[in-house]
Amino acid sequence: MLVERDRPVLRGAADTGPAVREKWLIGVPFRPDTSRVVWMYYVVDGARDDSQAVRAAMERANSARERRARGGTPVVAEGVEVRRIMLDPLGHTSLDGCW
């Protein structure tokens, strides 16, 4: 049984009751040249909803380290793939939905 002290709390979140933490898989398309698209995937843990997860993934994708790896090119949040990572009671992982 979960008690209040066992519930995860997100830093910087307003105190609106217990936080719900979810894991998300965010796919970000990147076009290094005009002929192909490369998908970069980021696992975001602790986002309250899909928009917060996309923001976190985009911050990571546009970090100095990631931009250096892509030759300095930034990415934009257009055509991103958003999937919630689900864990069933038996511990099996699956992906829910696709936006």
PDB file of N, CA and C in Angstrom:
ATOM      1  N   MET A   1       0.838  -1.174   0.000  1.00  0.00           N
ATOM      2  CA  MET A   1       0.000   0.000   0.000  1.00  0.00           C
ATOM      3  C   MET A   1       0.884   1.238   0.000  1.00  0.00           C
ATOM      4  N   LEU A   2       0.580   2.192  -0.869  1.00  0.00           N
ATOM      5  CA  LEU A   2       1.328   3.441  -0.912  1.00  0.00           C
ATOM      6  C   LEU A   2       0.822   4.383   0.169  1.00  0.00           C
ATOM      7  N   VAL A   3       1.748   4.956   0.854  1.00  0.00           N
ATOM      8  CA  VAL A   3       1.384   6.020   1.779  1.00  0.00           C
ATOM      9  C   VAL A   3       1.901   7.312   1.193  1.00  0.00           C
ATOM     10  N   GLU A   4       1.437   8.437   1.693  1.00  0.00           N
ATOM     11  CA  GLU A   4       1.772   9.732   1.107  1.00  0.00           C
ATOM     12  C   GLU A   4       3.274   9.935   0.934  1.00  0.00           C
ATOM     13  N   ARG A   5       4.080   9.510   1.901  1.00  0.00           N
ATOM     14  CA  ARG A   5       5.521   9.735   1.799  1.00  0.00           C
ATOM     15  C   ARG A   5       6.167   8.871   0.724  1.00  0.00           C
ATOM     16  N   ASP A   6       5.472   7.825   0.250  1.00  0.00           N
ATOM     17  CA  ASP A   6       6.007   6.965  -0.800  1.00  0.00           C
ATOM     18  C   ASP A   6       5.736   7.493  -2.197  1.00  0.00           C
ATOM     19  N   ARG A   7       4.876   8.468  -2.321  1.00  0.00           N
ATOM     20  CA  ARG A   7       4.518   8.992  -3.638  1.00  0.00           C
ATOM     21  C   ARG A   7       5.634   9.892  -4.160  1.00  0.00           C
ATOM     22  N   PRO A   8       5.987   9.746  -5.440  1.00  0.00           N
ATOM     23  CA  PRO A   8       7.025  10.612  -6.009  1.00  0.00           C
ATOM     24  C   PRO A   8       6.543  12.048  -6.119  1.00  0.00           C
ATOM     25  N   VAL A   9       7.450  12.969  -5.938  1.00  0.00           N
ATOM     26  CA  VAL A   9       7.140  14.381  -6.062  1.00  0.00           C
ATOM     27  C   VAL A   9       8.090  14.990  -7.075  1.00  0.00           C
ATOM     28  N   LEU A  10       7.561  15.781  -7.984  1.00  0.00           N
ATOM     29  CA  LEU A  10       8.382  16.431  -8.997  1.00  0.00           C
ATOM     30  C   LEU A  10       8.906  17.746  -8.464  1.00  0.00           C
ATOM     31  N   ARG A  11      10.200  17.984  -8.604  1.00  0.00           N
ATOM     32  CA  ARG A  11      10.776  19.267  -8.204  1.00  0.00           C
ATOM     33  C   ARG A  11      10.222  20.377  -9.069  1.00  0.00           C
ATOM     34  N   GLY A  12       9.892  21.486  -8.447  1.00  0.00           N
ATOM     35  CA  GLY A  12       9.413  22.632  -9.197  1.00  0.00           C
ATOM     36  C   GLY A  12       7.933  22.573  -9.531  1.00  0.00           C
ATOM     37  N   ALA A  13       7.250  21.493  -9.154  1.00  0.00           N
ATOM     38  CA  ALA A  13       5.819  21.389  -9.451  1.00  0.00           C
ATOM     39  C   ALA A  13       5.018  22.081  -8.366  1.00  0.00           C
ATOM     40  N   ALA A  14       3.900  22.639  -8.753  1.00  0.00           N
ATOM     41  CA  ALA A  14       3.021  23.275  -7.772  1.00  0.00           C
ATOM     42  C   ALA A  14       2.481  22.213  -6.832  1.00  0.00           C
ATOM     43  N   ASP A  15       2.219  22.590  -5.601  1.00  0.00           N
ATOM     44  CA  ASP A  15       1.713  21.639  -4.618  1.00  0.00           C
ATOM     45  C   ASP A  15       0.213  21.459  -4.828  1.00  0.00           C
ATOM     46  N   THR A  16      -0.140  20.563  -5.741  1.00  0.00           N
ATOM     47  CA  THR A  16      -1.538  20.309  -6.053  1.00  0.00           C
ATOM     48  C   THR A  16      -1.920  18.895  -5.660  1.00  0.00           C
ATOM     49  N   GLY A  17      -1.227  18.341  -4.703  1.00  0.00           N
ATOM     50  CA  GLY A  17      -1.492  16.967  -4.298  1.00  0.00           C
ATOM     51  C   GLY A  17      -0.385  16.069  -4.800  1.00  0.00           C
ATOM     52  N   PRO A  18      -0.581  14.765  -4.666  1.00  0.00           N
ATOM     53  CA  PRO A  18       0.451  13.817  -5.081  1.00  0.00           C
ATOM     54  C   PRO A  18       0.722  13.902  -6.579  1.00  0.00           C
ATOM     55  N   ALA A  19       1.982  13.878  -6.918  1.00  0.00           N
ATOM     56  CA  ALA A  19       2.373  13.925  -8.328  1.00  0.00           C
ATOM     57  C   ALA A  19       2.253  12.539  -8.942  1.00  0.00           C
ATOM     58  N   VAL A  20       1.896  12.511 -10.206  1.00  0.00           N
ATOM     59  CA  VAL A  20       1.847  11.261 -10.943  1.00  0.00           C
ATOM     60  C   VAL A  20       3.039  11.262 -11.877  1.00  0.00           C
ATOM     61  N   ARG A  21       3.926  10.294 -11.677  1.00  0.00           N
ATOM     62  CA  ARG A  21       5.115  10.208 -12.521  1.00  0.00           C
ATOM     63  C   ARG A  21       4.877   9.176 -13.595  1.00  0.00           C
ATOM     64  N   GLU A  22       5.235   9.534 -14.799  1.00  0.00           N
ATOM     65  CA  GLU A  22       5.118   8.609 -15.908  1.00  0.00           C
ATOM     66  C   GLU A  22       6.402   8.651 -16.709  1.00  0.00           C
ATOM     67  N   LYS A  23       6.654   7.560 -17.423  1.00  0.00           N
ATOM     68  CA  LYS A  23       7.789   7.515 -18.342  1.00  0.00           C
ATOM     69  C   LYS A  23       7.244   7.637 -19.754  1.00  0.00           C
ATOM     70  N   TRP A  24       7.993   8.342 -20.571  1.00  0.00           N
ATOM     71  CA  TRP A  24       7.597   8.595 -21.944  1.00  0.00           C
ATOM     72  C   TRP A  24       8.757   8.287 -22.884  1.00  0.00           C
ATOM     73  N   LEU A  25       8.433   7.824 -24.087  1.00  0.00           N
ATOM     74  CA  LEU A  25       9.411   7.659 -25.152  1.00  0.00           C
ATOM     75  C   LEU A  25       9.066   8.709 -26.205  1.00  0.00           C
ATOM     76  N   ILE A  26      10.002   9.628 -26.425  1.00  0.00           N
ATOM     77  CA  ILE A  26       9.778  10.725 -27.355  1.00  0.00           C
ATOM     78  C   ILE A  26      10.715  10.551 -28.545  1.00  0.00           C
ATOM     79  N   GLY A  27      10.135  10.423 -29.727  1.00  0.00           N
ATOM     80  CA  GLY A  27      10.906  10.311 -30.959  1.00  0.00           C
ATOM     81  C   GLY A  27      10.986  11.668 -31.634  1.00  0.00           C
ATOM     82  N   VAL A  28      12.199  12.098 -31.940  1.00  0.00           N
ATOM     83  CA  VAL A  28      12.419  13.410 -32.550  1.00  0.00           C
ATOM     84  C   VAL A  28      13.074  13.193 -33.917  1.00  0.00           C
ATOM     85  N   PRO A  29      12.391  13.602 -34.995  1.00  0.00           N
ATOM     86  CA  PRO A  29      12.995  13.436 -36.318  1.00  0.00           C
ATOM     87  C   PRO A  29      14.054  14.510 -36.584  1.00  0.00           C
ATOM     88  N   PHE A  30      15.109  14.096 -37.244  1.00  0.00           N
ATOM     89  CA  PHE A  30      16.204  14.997 -37.599  1.00  0.00           C
ATOM     90  C   PHE A  30      16.598  14.695 -39.032  1.00  0.00           C
ATOM     91  N   ARG A  31      16.723  15.719 -39.833  1.00  0.00           N
ATOM     92  CA  ARG A  31      17.095  15.535 -41.240  1.00  0.00           C
ATOM     93  C   ARG A  31      18.506  16.082 -41.450  1.00  0.00           C
ATOM     94  N   PRO A  32      19.523  15.187 -41.424  1.00  0.00           N
ATOM     95  CA  PRO A  32      20.900  15.648 -41.599  1.00  0.00           C
ATOM     96  C   PRO A  32      21.195  16.101 -43.022  1.00  0.00           C
ATOM     97  N   ASP A  33      20.445  15.608 -43.977  1.00  0.00           N
ATOM     98  CA  ASP A  33      20.576  16.061 -45.363  1.00  0.00           C
ATOM     99  C   ASP A  33      19.186  15.995 -45.992  1.00  0.00           C
ATOM    100  N   THR A  34      19.078  16.266 -47.246  1.00  0.00           N
ATOM    101  CA  THR A  34      17.761  16.321 -47.880  1.00  0.00           C
ATOM    102  C   THR A  34      17.199  14.950 -48.249  1.00  0.00           C
ATOM    103  N   SER A  35      17.972  13.884 -48.062  1.00  0.00           N
ATOM    104  CA  SER A  35      17.515  12.592 -48.551  1.00  0.00           C
ATOM    105  C   SER A  35      16.961  11.659 -47.482  1.00  0.00           C
ATOM    106  N   ARG A  36      17.231  11.904 -46.205  1.00  0.00           N
ATOM    107  CA  ARG A  36      16.794  10.931 -45.207  1.00  0.00           C
ATOM    108  C   ARG A  36      16.437  11.610 -43.894  1.00  0.00           C
ATOM    109  N   VAL A  37      15.671  10.873 -43.097  1.00  0.00           N
ATOM    110  CA  VAL A  37      15.314  11.326 -41.761  1.00  0.00           C
ATOM    111  C   VAL A  37      15.898  10.336 -40.770  1.00  0.00           C
ATOM    112  N   VAL A  38      16.541  10.857 -39.743  1.00  0.00           N
ATOM    113  CA  VAL A  38      17.083  10.037 -38.664  1.00  0.00           C
ATOM    114  C   VAL A  38      16.245  10.324 -37.421  1.00  0.00           C
ATOM    115  N   TRP A  39      15.781   9.274 -36.757  1.00  0.00           N
ATOM    116  CA  TRP A  39      14.982   9.447 -35.543  1.00  0.00           C
ATOM    117  C   TRP A  39      15.877   9.296 -34.326  1.00  0.00           C
ATOM    118  N   MET A  40      15.779  10.257 -33.423  1.00  0.00           N
ATOM    119  CA  MET A  40      16.471  10.193 -32.130  1.00  0.00           C
ATOM    120  C   MET A  40      15.382   9.955 -31.095  1.00  0.00           C
ATOM    121  N   TYR A  41      15.624   9.022 -30.179  1.00  0.00           N
ATOM    122  CA  TYR A  41      14.619   8.696 -29.163  1.00  0.00           C
ATOM    123  C   TYR A  41      15.154   9.025 -27.780  1.00  0.00           C
ATOM    124  N   TYR A  42      14.283   9.620 -26.963  1.00  0.00           N
ATOM    125  CA  TYR A  42      14.628  10.016 -25.611  1.00  0.00           C
ATOM    126  C   TYR A  42      13.600   9.431 -24.646  1.00  0.00           C
ATOM    127  N   VAL A  43      14.076   8.823 -23.564  1.00  0.00           N
ATOM    128  CA  VAL A  43      13.192   8.364 -22.498  1.00  0.00           C
ATOM    129  C   VAL A  43      13.144   9.476 -21.462  1.00  0.00           C
ATOM    130  N   VAL A  44      11.930   9.922 -21.158  1.00  0.00           N
ATOM    131  CA  VAL A  44      11.724  10.999 -20.198  1.00  0.00           C
ATOM    132  C   VAL A  44      10.975  10.408 -19.013  1.00  0.00           C
ATOM    133  N   ASP A  45      11.559  10.518 -17.839  1.00  0.00           N
ATOM    134  CA  ASP A  45      10.962   9.984 -16.622  1.00  0.00           C
ATOM    135  C   ASP A  45      10.482  11.138 -15.751  1.00  0.00           C
ATOM    136  N   GLY A  46       9.282  11.018 -15.234  1.00  0.00           N
ATOM    137  CA  GLY A  46       8.800  11.988 -14.266  1.00  0.00           C
ATOM    138  C   GLY A  46       7.959  13.114 -14.824  1.00  0.00           C
ATOM    139  N   ALA A  47       7.670  13.111 -16.121  1.00  0.00           N
ATOM    140  CA  ALA A  47       6.819  14.164 -16.682  1.00  0.00           C
ATOM    141  C   ALA A  47       5.363  13.900 -16.305  1.00  0.00           C
ATOM    142  N   ARG A  48       4.643  14.964 -16.022  1.00  0.00           N
ATOM    143  CA  ARG A  48       3.225  14.826 -15.657  1.00  0.00           C
ATOM    144  C   ARG A  48       2.334  14.533 -16.858  1.00  0.00           C
ATOM    145  N   ASP A  49       2.726  15.015 -18.047  1.00  0.00           N
ATOM    146  CA  ASP A  49       1.903  14.802 -19.238  1.00  0.00           C
ATOM    147  C   ASP A  49       2.797  14.798 -20.476  1.00  0.00           C
ATOM    148  N   ASP A  50       2.171  14.575 -21.620  1.00  0.00           N
ATOM    149  CA  ASP A  50       2.949  14.461 -22.849  1.00  0.00           C
ATOM    150  C   ASP A  50       3.632  15.764 -23.253  1.00  0.00           C
ATOM    151  N   SER A  51       3.004  16.898 -22.997  1.00  0.00           N
ATOM    152  CA  SER A  51       3.643  18.161 -23.387  1.00  0.00           C
ATOM    153  C   SER A  51       4.886  18.435 -22.544  1.00  0.00           C
ATOM    154  N   GLN A  52       4.850  18.111 -21.261  1.00  0.00           N
ATOM    155  CA  GLN A  52       6.028  18.270 -20.409  1.00  0.00           C
ATOM    156  C   GLN A  52       7.130  17.305 -20.851  1.00  0.00           C
ATOM    157  N   ALA A  53       6.745  16.104 -21.264  1.00  0.00           N
ATOM    158  CA  ALA A  53       7.725  15.123 -21.747  1.00  0.00           C
ATOM    159  C   ALA A  53       8.387  15.594 -23.032  1.00  0.00           C
ATOM    160  N   VAL A  54       7.599  16.173 -23.943  1.00  0.00           N
ATOM    161  CA  VAL A  54       8.165  16.684 -25.198  1.00  0.00           C
ATOM    162  C   VAL A  54       9.129  17.827 -24.915  1.00  0.00           C
ATOM    163  N   ARG A  55       8.760  18.738 -24.012  1.00  0.00           N
ATOM    164  CA  ARG A  55       9.662  19.844 -23.658  1.00  0.00           C
ATOM    165  C   ARG A  55      10.985  19.317 -23.120  1.00  0.00           C
ATOM    166  N   ALA A  56      10.926  18.325 -22.229  1.00  0.00           N
ATOM    167  CA  ALA A  56      12.156  17.765 -21.653  1.00  0.00           C
ATOM    168  C   ALA A  56      13.006  17.099 -22.734  1.00  0.00           C
ATOM    169  N   ALA A  57      12.367  16.365 -23.643  1.00  0.00           N
ATOM    170  CA  ALA A  57      13.111  15.704 -24.721  1.00  0.00           C
ATOM    171  C   ALA A  57      13.749  16.730 -25.653  1.00  0.00           C
ATOM    172  N   MET A  58      13.033  17.811 -25.949  1.00  0.00           N
ATOM    173  CA  MET A  58      13.581  18.834 -26.829  1.00  0.00           C
ATOM    174  C   MET A  58      14.748  19.569 -26.176  1.00  0.00           C
ATOM    175  N   GLU A  59      14.663  19.788 -24.869  1.00  0.00           N
ATOM    176  CA  GLU A  59      15.794  20.395 -24.160  1.00  0.00           C
ATOM    177  C   GLU A  59      17.020  19.505 -24.278  1.00  0.00           C
ATOM    178  N   ARG A  60      16.813  18.200 -24.109  1.00  0.00           N
ATOM    179  CA  ARG A  60      17.926  17.259 -24.238  1.00  0.00           C
ATOM    180  C   ARG A  60      18.452  17.222 -25.670  1.00  0.00           C
ATOM    181  N   ALA A  61      17.530  17.171 -26.637  1.00  0.00           N
ATOM    182  CA  ALA A  61      17.928  17.088 -28.046  1.00  0.00           C
ATOM    183  C   ALA A  61      18.711  18.318 -28.490  1.00  0.00           C
ATOM    184  N   ASN A  62      18.417  19.470 -27.903  1.00  0.00           N
ATOM    185  CA  ASN A  62      19.106  20.702 -28.279  1.00  0.00           C
ATOM    186  C   ASN A  62      20.199  21.103 -27.292  1.00  0.00           C
ATOM    187  N   SER A  63      20.591  20.173 -26.427  1.00  0.00           N
ATOM    188  CA  SER A  63      21.698  20.454 -25.516  1.00  0.00           C
ATOM    189  C   SER A  63      22.990  20.586 -26.325  1.00  0.00           C
ATOM    190  N   ALA A  64      23.982  21.218 -25.736  1.00  0.00           N
ATOM    191  CA  ALA A  64      25.253  21.433 -26.438  1.00  0.00           C
ATOM    192  C   ALA A  64      25.867  20.107 -26.897  1.00  0.00           C
ATOM    193  N   ARG A  65      25.812  19.111 -26.059  1.00  0.00           N
ATOM    194  CA  ARG A  65      26.399  17.804 -26.390  1.00  0.00           C
ATOM    195  C   ARG A  65      25.695  17.165 -27.590  1.00  0.00           C
ATOM    196  N   GLU A  66      24.373  17.163 -27.579  1.00  0.00           N
ATOM    197  CA  GLU A  66      23.616  16.564 -28.680  1.00  0.00           C
ATOM    198  C   GLU A  66      23.805  17.347 -29.979  1.00  0.00           C
ATOM    199  N   ARG A  67      23.821  18.677 -29.873  1.00  0.00           N
ATOM    200  CA  ARG A  67      24.015  19.494 -31.075  1.00  0.00           C
ATOM    201  C   ARG A  67      25.389  19.260 -31.679  1.00  0.00           C
ATOM    202  N   ARG A  68      26.419  19.119 -30.824  1.00  0.00           N
ATOM    203  CA  ARG A  68      27.762  18.811 -31.342  1.00  0.00           C
ATOM    204  C   ARG A  68      27.746  17.490 -32.104  1.00  0.00           C
ATOM    205  N   ALA A  69      27.034  16.493 -31.572  1.00  0.00           N
ATOM    206  CA  ALA A  69      26.968  15.180 -32.219  1.00  0.00           C
ATOM    207  C   ALA A  69      26.284  15.250 -33.587  1.00  0.00           C
ATOM    208  N   ARG A  70      25.397  16.234 -33.761  1.00  0.00           N
ATOM    209  CA  ARG A  70      24.685  16.410 -35.031  1.00  0.00           C
ATOM    210  C   ARG A  70      25.328  17.474 -35.909  1.00  0.00           C
ATOM    211  N   GLY A  71      26.496  17.926 -35.579  1.00  0.00           N
ATOM    212  CA  GLY A  71      27.159  18.947 -36.384  1.00  0.00           C
ATOM    213  C   GLY A  71      26.642  20.344 -36.134  1.00  0.00           C
ATOM    214  N   GLY A  72      26.045  20.573 -34.954  1.00  0.00           N
ATOM    215  CA  GLY A  72      25.595  21.899 -34.581  1.00  0.00           C
ATOM    216  C   GLY A  72      24.170  22.241 -34.975  1.00  0.00           C
ATOM    217  N   THR A  73      23.508  21.343 -35.657  1.00  0.00           N
ATOM    218  CA  THR A  73      22.159  21.626 -36.139  1.00  0.00           C
ATOM    219  C   THR A  73      21.117  21.434 -35.033  1.00  0.00           C
ATOM    220  N   PRO A  74      20.274  22.445 -34.791  1.00  0.00           N
ATOM    221  CA  PRO A  74      19.201  22.286 -33.800  1.00  0.00           C
ATOM    222  C   PRO A  74      18.040  21.486 -34.391  1.00  0.00           C
ATOM    223  N   VAL A  75      17.177  20.976 -33.525  1.00  0.00           N
ATOM    224  CA  VAL A  75      15.959  20.300 -33.976  1.00  0.00           C
ATOM    225  C   VAL A  75      14.755  21.065 -33.436  1.00  0.00           C
ATOM    226  N   VAL A  76      13.625  20.904 -34.107  1.00  0.00           N
ATOM    227  CA  VAL A  76      12.385  21.543 -33.678  1.00  0.00           C
ATOM    228  C   VAL A  76      11.351  20.464 -33.375  1.00  0.00           C
ATOM    229  N   ALA A  77      10.370  20.824 -32.576  1.00  0.00           N
ATOM    230  CA  ALA A  77       9.351  19.859 -32.147  1.00  0.00           C
ATOM    231  C   ALA A  77       8.243  19.730 -33.192  1.00  0.00           C
ATOM    232  N   GLU A  78       8.598  19.327 -34.378  1.00  0.00           N
ATOM    233  CA  GLU A  78       7.614  19.096 -35.439  1.00  0.00           C
ATOM    234  C   GLU A  78       7.649  17.620 -35.808  1.00  0.00           C
ATOM    235  N   GLY A  79       6.496  16.998 -35.801  1.00  0.00           N
ATOM    236  CA  GLY A  79       6.418  15.586 -36.178  1.00  0.00           C
ATOM    237  C   GLY A  79       6.989  14.639 -35.154  1.00  0.00           C
ATOM    238  N   VAL A  80       7.024  15.053 -33.882  1.00  0.00           N
ATOM    239  CA  VAL A  80       7.561  14.170 -32.849  1.00  0.00           C
ATOM    240  C   VAL A  80       6.614  13.001 -32.603  1.00  0.00           C
ATOM    241  N   GLU A  81       7.177  11.886 -32.180  1.00  0.00           N
ATOM    242  CA  GLU A  81       6.411  10.702 -31.803  1.00  0.00           C
ATOM    243  C   GLU A  81       6.393  10.642 -30.282  1.00  0.00           C
ATOM    244  N   VAL A  82       5.207  10.509 -29.700  1.00  0.00           N
ATOM    245  CA  VAL A  82       5.064  10.485 -28.245  1.00  0.00           C
ATOM    246  C   VAL A  82       4.392   9.187 -27.852  1.00  0.00           C
ATOM    247  N   ARG A  83       5.068   8.400 -27.023  1.00  0.00           N
ATOM    248  CA  ARG A  83       4.508   7.131 -26.545  1.00  0.00           C
ATOM    249  C   ARG A  83       4.738   7.034 -25.048  1.00  0.00           C
ATOM    250  N   ARG A  84       3.711   6.628 -24.333  1.00  0.00           N
ATOM    251  CA  ARG A  84       3.842   6.416 -22.890  1.00  0.00           C
ATOM    252  C   ARG A  84       4.388   5.010 -22.660  1.00  0.00           C
ATOM    253  N   ILE A  85       5.351   4.898 -21.768  1.00  0.00           N
ATOM    254  CA  ILE A  85       5.914   3.595 -21.414  1.00  0.00           C
ATOM    255  C   ILE A  85       5.076   3.040 -20.267  1.00  0.00           C
ATOM    256  N   MET A  86       4.434   1.908 -20.517  1.00  0.00           N
ATOM    257  CA  MET A  86       3.537   1.302 -19.539  1.00  0.00           C
ATOM    258  C   MET A  86       4.217   0.100 -18.880  1.00  0.00           C
ATOM    259  N   LEU A  87       3.966  -0.071 -17.599  1.00  0.00           N
ATOM    260  CA  LEU A  87       4.472  -1.214 -16.849  1.00  0.00           C
ATOM    261  C   LEU A  87       3.277  -1.892 -16.210  1.00  0.00           C
ATOM    262  N   ASP A  88       3.009  -3.152 -16.602  1.00  0.00           N
ATOM    263  CA  ASP A  88       1.842  -3.830 -16.041  1.00  0.00           C
ATOM    264  C   ASP A  88       2.181  -4.427 -14.670  1.00  0.00           C
ATOM    265  N   PRO A  89       1.187  -4.932 -13.944  1.00  0.00           N
ATOM    266  CA  PRO A  89       1.431  -5.450 -12.596  1.00  0.00           C
ATOM    267  C   PRO A  89       2.447  -6.594 -12.525  1.00  0.00           C
ATOM    268  N   LEU A  90       2.649  -7.284 -13.641  1.00  0.00           N
ATOM    269  CA  LEU A  90       3.622  -8.379 -13.667  1.00  0.00           C
ATOM    270  C   LEU A  90       5.021  -7.909 -14.049  1.00  0.00           C
ATOM    271  N   GLY A  91       5.161  -6.614 -14.342  1.00  0.00           N
ATOM    272  CA  GLY A  91       6.467  -6.061 -14.671  1.00  0.00           C
ATOM    273  C   GLY A  91       6.787  -6.046 -16.154  1.00  0.00           C
ATOM    274  N   HIS A  92       5.816  -6.351 -17.011  1.00  0.00           N
ATOM    275  CA  HIS A  92       6.030  -6.327 -18.450  1.00  0.00           C
ATOM    276  C   HIS A  92       5.906  -4.881 -18.955  1.00  0.00           C
ATOM    277  N   THR A  93       6.815  -4.489 -19.808  1.00  0.00           N
ATOM    278  CA  THR A  93       6.832  -3.141 -20.352  1.00  0.00           C
ATOM    279  C   THR A  93       6.212  -3.133 -21.741  1.00  0.00           C
ATOM    280  N   SER A  94       5.423  -2.103 -22.031  1.00  0.00           N
ATOM    281  CA  SER A  94       4.864  -1.937 -23.367  1.00  0.00           C
ATOM    282  C   SER A  94       4.748  -0.441 -23.653  1.00  0.00           C
ATOM    283  N   LEU A  95       4.491  -0.112 -24.906  1.00  0.00           N
ATOM    284  CA  LEU A  95       4.305   1.289 -25.308  1.00  0.00           C
ATOM    285  C   LEU A  95       2.832   1.508 -25.591  1.00  0.00           C
ATOM    286  N   ASP A  96       2.315   2.609 -25.072  1.00  0.00           N
ATOM    287  CA  ASP A  96       0.900   2.939 -25.238  1.00  0.00           C
ATOM    288  C   ASP A  96       0.750   4.090 -26.208  1.00  0.00           C
ATOM    289  N   GLY A  97      -0.106   3.911 -27.180  1.00  0.00           N
ATOM    290  CA  GLY A  97      -0.483   4.991 -28.070  1.00  0.00           C
ATOM    291  C   GLY A  97       0.636   5.519 -28.930  1.00  0.00           C
ATOM    292  N   CYS A  98       0.247   6.331 -29.852  1.00  0.00           N
ATOM    293  CA  CYS A  98       1.200   7.011 -30.717  1.00  0.00           C
ATOM    294  C   CYS A  98       0.542   8.279 -31.179  1.00  0.00           C
ATOM    295  N   TRP A  99       1.157   9.413 -30.930  1.00  0.00           N
ATOM    296  CA  TRP A  99       0.597  10.697 -31.334  1.00  0.00           C
ATOM    297  C   TRP A  99       1.396  11.257 -32.458  1.00  0.00           C
TER     298      TRP A  99
END
